[in-house]
């Protein structure tokens, strides 16, 4: 090999020179990815230093919501961490979050291009895909419309809306089932029964059918979604360290498989709907989407077309988003009612004496206190932007720390204490709107949950019927641990010690 020679001494071989050059290039690429040019007048995002390649992943620990809340006290409401090699903007503080998601809503309305998102709904999901803004907006509108028709409009055969009918049926089933379990075992764990009932409600809305609680197809749906929740909560390292996408991963393999199974299942039900579809008798959300699709396809001026496959994805999205959240909210409510029996008594008295206006009563204070169950919202920036004077490039992944807002001592007196009465209006009549609007449950702005009213209404109805007919308590006098378990939805620990007494 030729060598660089000074006098008679070679000081560097050509191989060494090439290697040095390659390393310098690599170093430059790494520095460039961490070091961005900041436009004049704006500041660089503050945040903790991370390790090369893994960034701050190890700092997050088992409770990222708590760690990031702590970090925000040091670095502020707008800070940047690194997960692997990906910069992530973390937003805290209600005013900062309102500024970003509402006042600058268009800038923060994207979804990040996480590797795992492309396997949800074949990369076409309404919730997770990165489809162009106008396509996402049109699909969101279609989904909102379909939800409205089957959740709030009066059904032709009844004075109540379909959602009310579905929930009443399921709540009555639960009342019967809990009594049966008491006879058999003297105590029970409620979550596994609540989840099947909540799935049945969303099945009734989406597919017009109620399943028997032992039905194998229903249990498969429940299991697939439990697995999805577990995979999402565990986090996927390949989303943040791209090189891992090319290595075999058993977690990723089962995540892909369960998404395919879920789509195949919904696809089959949608196909059956096409066969029996009758334009003059729309039975459920799936029919309403098919109808929309056919009308749009006939309308040559329609700028956004919905394919049959898109229908499958919209139904899957509504279905997937609508039951883990509601079940978790409901199980928290029951957990608090057995932990604070005096609250249960108040609700029961109120239901008996003021049934008609109980929507403004104790349950409506209990719900915001117990159903703020989402730790983080996850969005991304759609263009280069600025927030609170900091520069934020296009396509930055954004974590919205909802947990921090819901436990912020600047917003709440004694934030960790159970105190539904914080939502009571000063004159003692009804709910204090300004206070309840400070709670972040359903996100804010362009990406806000489209099922918020359904979710609230469902929780209210389930709870009212259950508490009216049953008295819930725990069989052991030991204090239960009600520390939330970290996940995108924060769950309570399963508890086998529930018992009930029928009230009439
Ligand atoms: C207590 C119950 C619920 C909670 C706490 C909840 C919470 C949320 C949150 C935090 C988001 C994300 C907002 C963001 O990205 O900033 C969301 C999105 C969404 N939710 Fe809900 N949700 C609930 C019930 C429901 C129900 C019942 C449905 C449907 C029937 C639903 C459908 C959706 C959909 C489709 C999205 C995605 C919207 C989009 O990306 O444009 N949710 N929800």
Coordinates of N, CA and C in Angstrom, one line a residue, residues 257-474:
X257 N -48.6 -9.1 13.2 CA -49.6 -10.2 13.0 C -50.9 -9.8 13.7
X258 N -50.9 -9.2 14.8 CA -52.2 -8.9 15.5 C -52.9 -7.8 14.7
X259 N -52.2 -6.9 14.1 CA -52.8 -5.8 13.3 C -53.5 -6.5 12.0
X260 N -52.7 -7.4 11.4 CA -53.3 -8.1 10.3 C -54.6 -8.9 10.6
X261 N -54.5 -9.6 11.8 CA -55.7 -10.4 12.2 C -56.9 -9.4 12.4
X262 N -56.6 -8.3 13.1 CA -57.7 -7.4 13.4 C -58.3 -6.8 12.1
X263 N -57.5 -6.4 11.2 CA -58.0 -5.9 9.9 C -58.8 -7.0 9.1
X264 N -58.3 -8.2 9.2 CA -59.0 -9.3 8.5 C -60.3 -9.5 9.1
X265 N -60.4 -9.5 10.4 CA -61.7 -9.7 11.1 C -62.7 -8.6 10.7
X266 N -62.2 -7.3 10.8 CA -63.1 -6.2 10.5 C -63.5 -6.3 9.0
X267 N -62.5 -6.6 8.2 CA -62.7 -6.7 6.7 C -63.8 -7.7 6.4
X268 N -63.8 -8.9 7.1 CA -64.8 -9.9 6.9 C -66.2 -9.4 7.3
X269 N -66.3 -8.7 8.4 CA -67.6 -8.1 8.8 C -68.1 -7.1 7.8
X270 N -67.2 -6.2 7.3 CA -67.6 -5.2 6.4 C -68.1 -5.9 5.1
X271 N -67.4 -6.9 4.7 CA -67.8 -7.6 3.4 C -69.3 -8.2 3.6
X272 N -69.5 -8.7 4.8 CA -70.9 -9.3 5.0 C -71.9 -8.1 5.0
X273 N -71.5 -6.9 5.4 CA -72.4 -5.8 5.4 C -72.7 -5.4 3.9
X274 N -71.7 -5.5 3.1 CA -72.0 -5.2 1.6 C -73.0 -6.1 1.1
X275 N -73.0 -7.4 1.4 CA -73.9 -8.3 0.9 C -75.3 -8.0 1.3
X276 N -75.5 -7.6 2.5 CA -76.9 -7.4 3.0 C -77.3 -5.9 3.1
X277 N -76.4 -5.0 2.4 CA -76.6 -3.6 2.5 C -77.9 -3.1 1.9
X278 N -78.7 -2.3 2.6 CA -79.9 -1.7 2.1 C -79.9 -0.2 2.3
X279 N -79.8 0.5 1.3 CA -79.7 2.0 1.3 C -80.8 2.6 2.2
X280 N -81.9 2.0 2.2 CA -83.1 2.6 2.9 C -83.1 2.1 4.4
X281 N -82.2 1.3 4.8 CA -82.2 0.8 6.2 C -80.8 0.7 6.7
X282 N -80.2 1.9 7.1 CA -78.8 1.9 7.5 C -78.8 1.4 9.0
X283 N -78.1 0.3 9.2 CA -78.2 -0.4 10.5 C -77.2 0.1 11.5
X284 N -76.1 0.5 11.0 CA -75.0 0.8 11.9 C -73.9 1.7 11.2
X285 N -72.8 2.0 11.9 CA -71.8 2.8 11.4 C -71.2 2.3 10.1
X286 N -71.0 1.0 10.0 CA -70.5 0.4 8.8 C -71.4 0.7 7.6
X287 N -72.7 0.5 7.8 CA -73.7 0.8 6.7 C -73.6 2.2 6.3
X288 N -73.5 3.1 7.3 CA -73.5 4.5 7.1 C -72.2 4.9 6.2
X289 N -71.1 4.2 6.5 CA -69.9 4.5 5.7 C -70.0 4.0 4.3
X290 N -70.6 2.8 4.2 CA -70.8 2.2 2.8 C -71.7 3.2 2.0
X291 N -72.7 3.7 2.7 CA -73.6 4.6 2.0 C -72.9 5.8 1.5
X292 N -72.1 6.4 2.4 CA -71.3 7.6 2.1 C -70.4 7.3 0.9
X293 N -69.8 6.2 0.9 CA -68.8 5.8 -0.1 C -69.5 5.7 -1.4
X294 N -70.7 5.0 -1.5 CA -71.4 4.9 -2.7 C -71.9 6.2 -3.3
X295 N -72.4 7.1 -2.4 CA -72.8 8.4 -2.8 C -71.7 9.2 -3.4
X296 N -70.5 9.2 -2.7 CA -69.4 9.9 -3.1 C -68.9 9.4 -4.5
X297 N -68.9 8.1 -4.6 CA -68.4 7.6 -5.9 C -69.3 7.9 -7.0
X298 N -70.6 8.2 -6.7 CA -71.5 8.6 -7.8 C -71.3 10.1 -8.1
X299 N -70.8 10.8 -7.1 CA -70.6 12.3 -7.3 C -69.3 12.5 -7.9
X300 N -69.3 12.9 -9.2 CA -68.1 13.0 -10.0 C -67.2 14.2 -9.5
X301 N -67.9 15.2 -8.7 CA -67.1 16.3 -8.2 C -66.5 16.1 -6.9
X302 N -66.8 14.9 -6.3 CA -66.2 14.7 -5.0 C -64.7 14.6 -5.0
X303 N -64.1 15.4 -4.2 CA -62.6 15.5 -4.3 C -61.9 14.4 -3.5
X304 N -62.6 13.9 -2.5 CA -61.9 12.9 -1.7 C -62.8 11.6 -1.8
X305 N -62.2 10.6 -2.4 CA -63.0 9.3 -2.5 C -62.6 8.4 -1.4
X306 N -63.6 7.6 -1.0 CA -63.3 6.6 0.1 C -63.3 5.2 -0.6
X307 N -62.3 4.5 -0.5 CA -62.3 3.1 -1.0 C -62.9 2.2 0.0
X308 N -63.3 1.0 -0.5 CA -63.9 0.0 0.5 C -62.9 -0.3 1.6
X309 N -61.6 -0.3 1.2 CA -60.6 -0.6 2.2 C -60.5 0.5 3.3
X310 N -60.7 1.7 2.8 CA -60.7 2.9 3.8 C -61.8 2.7 4.8
X311 N -63.0 2.1 4.3 CA -64.1 1.9 5.3 C -63.6 1.0 6.4
X312 N -62.9 -0.1 6.0 CA -62.4 -1.0 7.0 C -61.6 -0.3 8.0
X313 N -60.7 0.6 7.5 CA -59.8 1.3 8.4 C -60.5 2.3 9.3
X314 N -61.5 3.0 8.8 CA -62.2 3.9 9.6 C -63.0 3.1 10.7
X315 N -63.7 2.0 10.3 CA -64.4 1.3 11.4 C -63.4 0.7 12.4
X316 N -62.2 0.2 11.9 CA -61.2 -0.3 12.9 C -60.8 0.8 13.8
X317 N -60.6 2.0 13.3 CA -60.1 3.1 14.1 C -61.1 3.4 15.2
X318 N -62.4 3.6 14.8 CA -63.4 3.9 15.8 C -63.5 2.8 16.8
X319 N -63.5 1.6 16.3 CA -63.6 0.4 17.2 C -62.4 0.4 18.2
X320 N -61.2 0.5 17.7 CA -60.0 0.4 18.5 C -59.9 1.5 19.5
X321 N -60.3 2.7 19.1 CA -60.2 3.9 20.0 C -61.3 3.9 21.1
X322 N -62.4 3.2 20.8 CA -63.6 3.4 21.6 C -63.8 2.4 22.8
X323 N -62.9 1.5 23.0 CA -63.2 0.6 24.1 C -62.2 0.5 25.2
X324 N -60.9 0.5 24.8 CA -59.9 0.4 25.9 C -60.0 1.7 26.8
X325 N -60.2 2.8 26.2 CA -60.4 4.1 26.9 C -61.6 4.1 27.8
X326 N -62.7 3.7 27.3 CA -63.9 3.7 28.1 C -63.9 2.7 29.2
X327 N -63.3 1.5 28.9 CA -63.2 0.4 29.9 C -62.3 0.9 31.1
X328 N -61.2 1.5 30.7 CA -60.3 2.0 31.7 C -60.9 3.1 32.6
X329 N -61.6 4.0 31.9 CA -62.3 5.1 32.7 C -63.3 4.5 33.7
X330 N -64.1 3.5 33.2 CA -65.1 2.9 34.0 C -64.5 2.1 35.2
X331 N -63.4 1.4 34.9 CA -62.8 0.6 36.0 C -62.2 1.6 37.1
X332 N -61.7 2.7 36.6 CA -61.2 3.7 37.6 C -62.4 4.2 38.5
X333 N -63.5 4.5 37.8 CA -64.7 5.0 38.6 C -65.1 4.0 39.7
X334 N -65.2 2.7 39.3 CA -65.6 1.7 40.3 C -64.5 1.6 41.4
X335 N -63.3 1.7 41.0 CA -62.2 1.6 42.0 C -62.3 2.8 43.0
X336 N -62.6 4.0 42.5 CA -62.7 5.1 43.5 C -64.0 5.0 44.3
X337 N -65.1 4.4 43.7 CA -66.3 4.3 44.5 C -66.1 3.3 45.7
X338 N -65.4 2.3 45.5 CA -65.2 1.3 46.6 C -64.1 1.9 47.6
X339 N -63.2 2.7 47.1 CA -62.2 3.3 48.0 C -62.9 4.5 48.8
X340 N -63.8 5.2 48.2 CA -64.5 6.3 48.9 C -66.0 6.0 48.9
X341 N -66.4 5.1 49.8 CA -67.8 4.7 49.8 C -68.8 5.9 50.1
X342 N -68.3 7.0 50.7 CA -69.2 8.1 51.0 C -69.6 8.7 49.6
X343 N -68.7 8.7 48.7 CA -69.0 9.2 47.3 C -70.1 8.4 46.6
X344 N -70.0 7.1 46.8 CA -71.0 6.2 46.2 C -72.4 6.5 46.8
X345 N -72.4 6.7 48.1 CA -73.7 7.0 48.8 C -74.3 8.3 48.2
X346 N -73.5 9.3 48.1 CA -74.0 10.6 47.6 C -74.6 10.4 46.2
X347 N -73.9 9.6 45.4 CA -74.4 9.4 44.0 C -75.7 8.7 44.0
X348 N -75.8 7.6 44.9 CA -77.0 6.9 45.0 C -78.2 7.7 45.5
X349 N -77.9 8.6 46.5 CA -79.0 9.4 47.0 C -79.5 10.4 45.9
X350 N -78.5 10.9 45.2 CA -78.8 11.8 44.1 C -79.6 11.2 43.0
X351 N -79.2 10.0 42.6 CA -80.0 9.3 41.6 C -81.4 9.1 42.0
X352 N -81.6 8.8 43.3 CA -83.0 8.5 43.8 C -83.8 9.8 43.8
X353 N -83.2 10.9 44.3 CA -84.0 12.1 44.5 C -84.0 13.1 43.4
X354 N -83.0 13.1 42.5 CA -83.0 14.1 41.5 C -82.6 13.5 40.2
X355 N -83.2 12.3 39.9 CA -82.8 11.5 38.7 C -82.6 12.4 37.4
X356 N -83.7 13.3 37.2 CA -83.7 14.0 36.0 C -82.5 14.9 35.8
X357 N -82.0 15.6 36.8 CA -80.9 16.5 36.6 C -79.6 16.0 37.1
X358 N -79.5 14.7 37.3 CA -78.2 14.1 37.8 C -77.0 14.3 36.9
X359 N -77.3 14.7 35.6 CA -76.2 14.9 34.6 C -75.4 16.1 35.1
X360 N -76.0 16.9 36.0 CA -75.2 18.0 36.6 C -74.8 17.7 38.0
X361 N -74.9 16.5 38.4 CA -74.6 16.1 39.8 C -73.3 15.4 40.1
X362 N -73.3 14.6 41.1 CA -72.0 14.1 41.5 C -71.3 13.2 40.5
X363 N -72.0 12.5 39.7 CA -71.3 11.7 38.7 C -70.5 12.6 37.7
X364 N -71.1 13.8 37.5 CA -70.4 14.7 36.5 C -69.2 15.4 37.2
X365 N -69.1 15.3 38.5 CA -67.8 15.7 39.2 C -66.8 14.6 39.2
X366 N -67.4 13.4 39.4 CA -66.6 12.2 39.5 C -65.8 11.9 38.2
X367 N -66.5 12.1 37.1 CA -65.9 11.7 35.8 C -64.7 12.5 35.5
X368 N -64.7 13.9 35.5 CA -63.4 14.5 35.2 C -62.3 14.2 36.2
X369 N -62.7 13.9 37.5 CA -61.7 13.5 38.5 C -61.0 12.2 38.3
X370 N -61.8 11.3 37.6 CA -61.3 9.9 37.5 C -61.0 9.5 36.1
X371 N -61.4 10.2 35.1 CA -61.3 9.7 33.7 C -60.2 10.4 32.9
X372 N -59.3 11.2 33.6 CA -58.1 11.7 32.9 C -57.1 10.6 32.8
X373 N -57.2 9.7 31.9 CA -56.5 8.5 31.9 C -55.4 8.4 30.9
X374 N -55.2 9.4 30.0 CA -54.2 9.3 29.0 C -53.0 10.0 29.4
X375 N -51.8 9.4 29.4 CA -50.6 10.0 29.8 C -50.1 11.0 28.9
X376 N -49.9 10.6 27.6 CA -49.4 11.5 26.6 C -50.2 11.5 25.3
X377 N -50.4 12.7 24.7 CA -50.9 12.8 23.3 C -49.6 12.7 22.4
X378 N -49.7 12.1 21.3 CA -48.5 12.1 20.4 C -48.9 12.7 19.0
X379 N -48.3 13.8 18.7 CA -48.5 14.4 17.4 C -47.2 14.7 16.7
X380 N -47.2 15.5 15.6 CA -46.0 16.0 15.0 C -46.2 17.3 14.3
X381 N -45.1 18.0 14.1 CA -45.3 19.3 13.5 C -45.4 19.1 12.0
X382 N -46.3 20.0 11.4 CA -46.5 19.8 9.9 C -45.6 20.8 9.1
X383 N -45.0 21.8 9.8 CA -44.1 22.7 9.1 C -43.1 23.3 10.2
X384 N -42.0 23.9 9.7 CA -41.1 24.6 10.7 C -42.0 25.7 11.4
X385 N -41.8 25.7 12.7 CA -42.7 26.6 13.5 C -41.9 27.1 14.7
X386 N -42.5 27.9 15.5 CA -41.9 28.4 16.8 C -43.0 28.4 17.9
X387 N -42.5 28.1 19.1 CA -43.4 28.1 20.2 C -42.7 28.7 21.4
X388 N -43.3 29.7 22.1 CA -42.7 30.4 23.2 C -41.3 30.8 22.9
X389 N -41.0 31.2 21.6 CA -39.7 31.7 21.2 C -38.7 30.6 20.8
X390 N -39.1 29.4 20.9 CA -38.2 28.3 20.5 C -38.5 27.8 19.1
X391 N -37.4 27.5 18.4 CA -37.5 27.0 17.0 C -37.8 25.5 17.0
X392 N -38.9 25.1 16.2 CA -39.2 23.7 16.1 C -39.3 23.3 14.7
X393 N -38.4 22.4 14.2 CA -38.5 22.1 12.7 C -39.7 21.2 12.4
X394 N -40.0 21.2 11.1 CA -41.0 20.4 10.5 C -40.8 18.9 10.9
X395 N -41.9 18.2 11.1 CA -41.9 16.7 11.3 C -41.2 16.4 12.6
X396 N -41.2 17.3 13.6 CA -40.7 16.9 14.9 C -41.8 16.1 15.6
X397 N -41.4 15.0 16.2 CA -42.3 14.2 17.0 C -42.6 15.0 18.3
X398 N -43.9 15.1 18.7 CA -44.3 15.9 19.9 C -45.1 15.0 20.9
X399 N -44.6 15.0 22.1 CA -45.3 14.3 23.2 C -46.0 15.5 24.0
X400 N -47.3 15.3 24.2 CA -48.1 16.3 25.0 C -48.3 15.7 26.3
X401 N -47.7 16.2 27.4 CA -47.7 15.6 28.7 C -49.1 15.9 29.4
X402 N -50.1 15.2 29.1 CA -51.4 15.5 29.7 C -51.4 15.2 31.2
X403 N -50.6 14.2 31.6 CA -50.5 13.8 33.0 C -50.0 15.0 33.8
X404 N -49.0 15.7 33.2 CA -48.4 16.9 34.0 C -49.5 17.9 34.2
X405 N -50.3 18.2 33.1 CA -51.3 19.3 33.3 C -52.3 18.8 34.4
X406 N -52.7 17.6 34.3 CA -53.8 17.1 35.3 C -53.3 17.0 36.7
X407 N -52.0 17.1 36.9 CA -51.4 17.1 38.3 C -50.6 18.3 38.6
X408 N -50.8 19.4 37.9 CA -50.0 20.6 38.0 C -50.4 21.4 39.3
X409 N -49.6 21.5 40.3 CA -50.0 22.3 41.5 C -50.3 23.7 41.2
X410 N -49.8 24.2 40.0 CA -50.2 25.6 39.7 C -51.7 25.7 39.3
X411 N -52.2 24.6 38.8 CA -53.6 24.6 38.4 C -54.6 24.0 39.4
X412 N -54.1 23.1 40.2 CA -55.0 22.3 41.1 C -54.5 22.4 42.6
X413 N -55.4 22.6 43.5 CA -55.1 22.6 44.9 C -55.0 21.1 45.2
X414 N -53.9 20.7 45.8 CA -53.7 19.3 46.2 C -54.0 18.3 45.1
X415 N -53.2 18.4 44.0 CA -53.6 17.7 42.7 C -53.8 16.2 42.9
X416 N -53.0 15.5 43.8 CA -53.2 14.1 43.8 C -54.3 13.6 44.7
X417 N -54.9 14.5 45.5 CA -56.0 14.1 46.4 C -57.2 13.8 45.6
X418 N -58.0 12.8 46.0 CA -59.3 12.5 45.4 C -60.3 13.5 45.9
X419 N -60.8 14.4 45.0 CA -61.6 15.5 45.4 C -62.5 15.9 44.3
X420 N -63.6 15.1 44.0 CA -64.4 15.5 42.8 C -65.1 16.8 43.1
X421 N -65.3 17.2 44.3 CA -66.0 18.5 44.6 C -65.2 19.7 44.1
X422 N -64.0 19.5 43.7 CA -63.2 20.6 43.1 C -64.0 21.1 41.8
X423 N -64.8 20.2 41.2 CA -65.5 20.6 40.0 C -66.9 21.2 40.3
X424 N -67.3 21.4 41.6 CA -68.6 21.9 41.9 C -68.5 23.4 41.7
X425 N -69.6 24.0 41.1 CA -69.6 25.4 40.9 C -69.7 26.2 42.2
X426 N -69.2 27.4 42.2 CA -69.1 28.1 43.5 C -70.4 28.3 44.2
X427 N -71.5 28.4 43.4 CA -72.8 28.6 44.1 C -73.5 27.3 44.4
X428 N -72.7 26.2 44.3 CA -73.2 24.9 44.7 C -74.2 24.2 43.7
X429 N -74.4 24.9 42.6 CA -75.4 24.3 41.6 C -74.6 23.9 40.4
X430 N -74.5 22.6 40.2 CA -73.9 22.1 38.9 C -72.4 22.2 38.8
X431 N -71.9 22.0 37.6 CA -70.5 21.8 37.4 C -69.8 23.1 37.1
X432 N -68.6 23.3 37.6 CA -67.8 24.5 37.3 C -67.1 24.3 36.0
X433 N -67.6 24.9 34.9 CA -67.1 24.6 33.6 C -65.6 25.0 33.4
X434 N -65.3 26.2 34.0 CA -63.9 26.6 33.8 C -62.9 25.6 34.4
X435 N -63.3 25.0 35.5 CA -62.4 24.0 36.2 C -62.3 22.8 35.3
X436 N -63.5 22.3 34.9 CA -63.5 21.0 34.2 C -62.8 21.1 32.8
X437 N -62.8 22.3 32.3 CA -62.1 22.5 31.0 C -60.6 22.5 31.1
X438 N -60.1 22.6 32.4 CA -58.6 22.5 32.6 C -58.1 21.1 32.5
X439 N -59.0 20.2 32.7 CA -58.6 18.7 32.7 C -58.3 18.3 31.2
X440 N -57.2 17.7 31.0 CA -57.0 17.2 29.6 C -57.3 15.7 29.6
X441 N -58.4 15.3 29.0 CA -58.8 13.9 28.9 C -58.8 13.5 27.4
X442 N -59.3 14.3 26.6 CA -59.5 13.9 25.2 C -58.6 14.6 24.2
X443 N -57.5 15.3 24.7 CA -56.7 16.0 23.8 C -57.3 17.4 23.5
X444 N -56.7 18.1 22.6 CA -57.2 19.5 22.3 C -56.9 19.7 20.8
X445 N -57.7 20.6 20.2 CA -57.4 21.1 18.9 C -57.7 20.2 17.8
X446 N -57.0 20.2 16.7 CA -57.4 19.5 15.4 C -57.5 18.0 15.6
X447 N -56.7 17.5 16.5 CA -56.6 16.0 16.7 C -57.5 15.5 17.8
X448 N -58.2 16.5 18.4 CA -59.0 16.1 19.6 C -59.9 14.9 19.3
X449 N -60.0 14.1 20.3 CA -60.8 12.8 20.2 C -62.2 13.1 19.6
X450 N -62.6 12.3 18.6 CA -63.9 12.5 18.0 C -65.0 11.7 18.7
X451 N -64.6 10.9 19.7 CA -65.6 10.2 20.5 C -65.8 10.7 21.9
X452 N -65.4 12.0 22.1 CA -65.4 12.5 23.5 C -66.8 12.5 24.1
X453 N -67.8 12.9 23.3 CA -69.2 13.0 23.9 C -69.7 11.6 24.1
X454 N -69.4 10.7 23.2 CA -69.8 9.3 23.3 C -69.2 8.7 24.5
X455 N -67.9 8.9 24.7 CA -67.1 8.4 25.8 C -67.7 8.8 27.1
X456 N -68.0 10.2 27.2 CA -68.5 10.7 28.5 C -69.9 10.1 28.8
X457 N -70.7 10.1 27.7 CA -72.1 9.7 27.9 C -72.1 8.2 28.3
X458 N -71.3 7.4 27.6 CA -71.2 6.0 27.9 C -70.8 5.7 29.4
X459 N -69.8 6.5 29.8 CA -69.3 6.3 31.2 C -70.5 6.7 32.2
X460 N -71.1 7.8 31.9 CA -72.2 8.3 32.7 C -73.3 7.3 32.8
X461 N -73.7 6.7 31.7 CA -74.9 5.8 31.7 C -74.5 4.4 32.4
X462 N -73.3 3.9 32.1 CA -72.9 2.6 32.7 C -72.9 2.8 34.2
X463 N -72.3 3.9 34.6 CA -72.1 4.1 36.1 C -73.4 4.3 36.8
X464 N -74.3 5.1 36.2 CA -75.6 5.4 36.8 C -76.4 4.1 37.0
X465 N -76.4 3.3 36.0 CA -77.2 2.1 36.1 C -76.6 1.1 37.1
X466 N -75.3 1.0 37.1 CA -74.6 0.0 38.0 C -74.8 0.5 39.4
X467 N -74.6 1.8 39.7 CA -74.6 2.3 41.1 C -76.0 2.4 41.6
X468 N -77.0 2.6 40.7 CA -78.4 2.6 41.1 C -78.8 1.2 41.6
X469 N -78.4 0.2 40.9 CA -78.9 -1.2 41.2 C -78.0 -1.9 42.2
X470 N -76.7 -1.6 42.3 CA -75.8 -2.4 43.1 C -75.1 -1.5 44.1
X471 N -74.7 -2.0 45.2 CA -73.8 -1.4 46.1 C -72.4 -2.0 46.0
X472 N -71.4 -1.3 45.6 CA -70.1 -1.9 45.4 C -69.2 -1.7 46.7
X473 N -68.4 -2.8 47.0 CA -67.5 -2.6 48.1 C -66.3 -3.6 47.9
X474 N -65.4 -3.6 48.8 CA -64.3 -4.6 48.8 C -64.4 -5.5 49.9

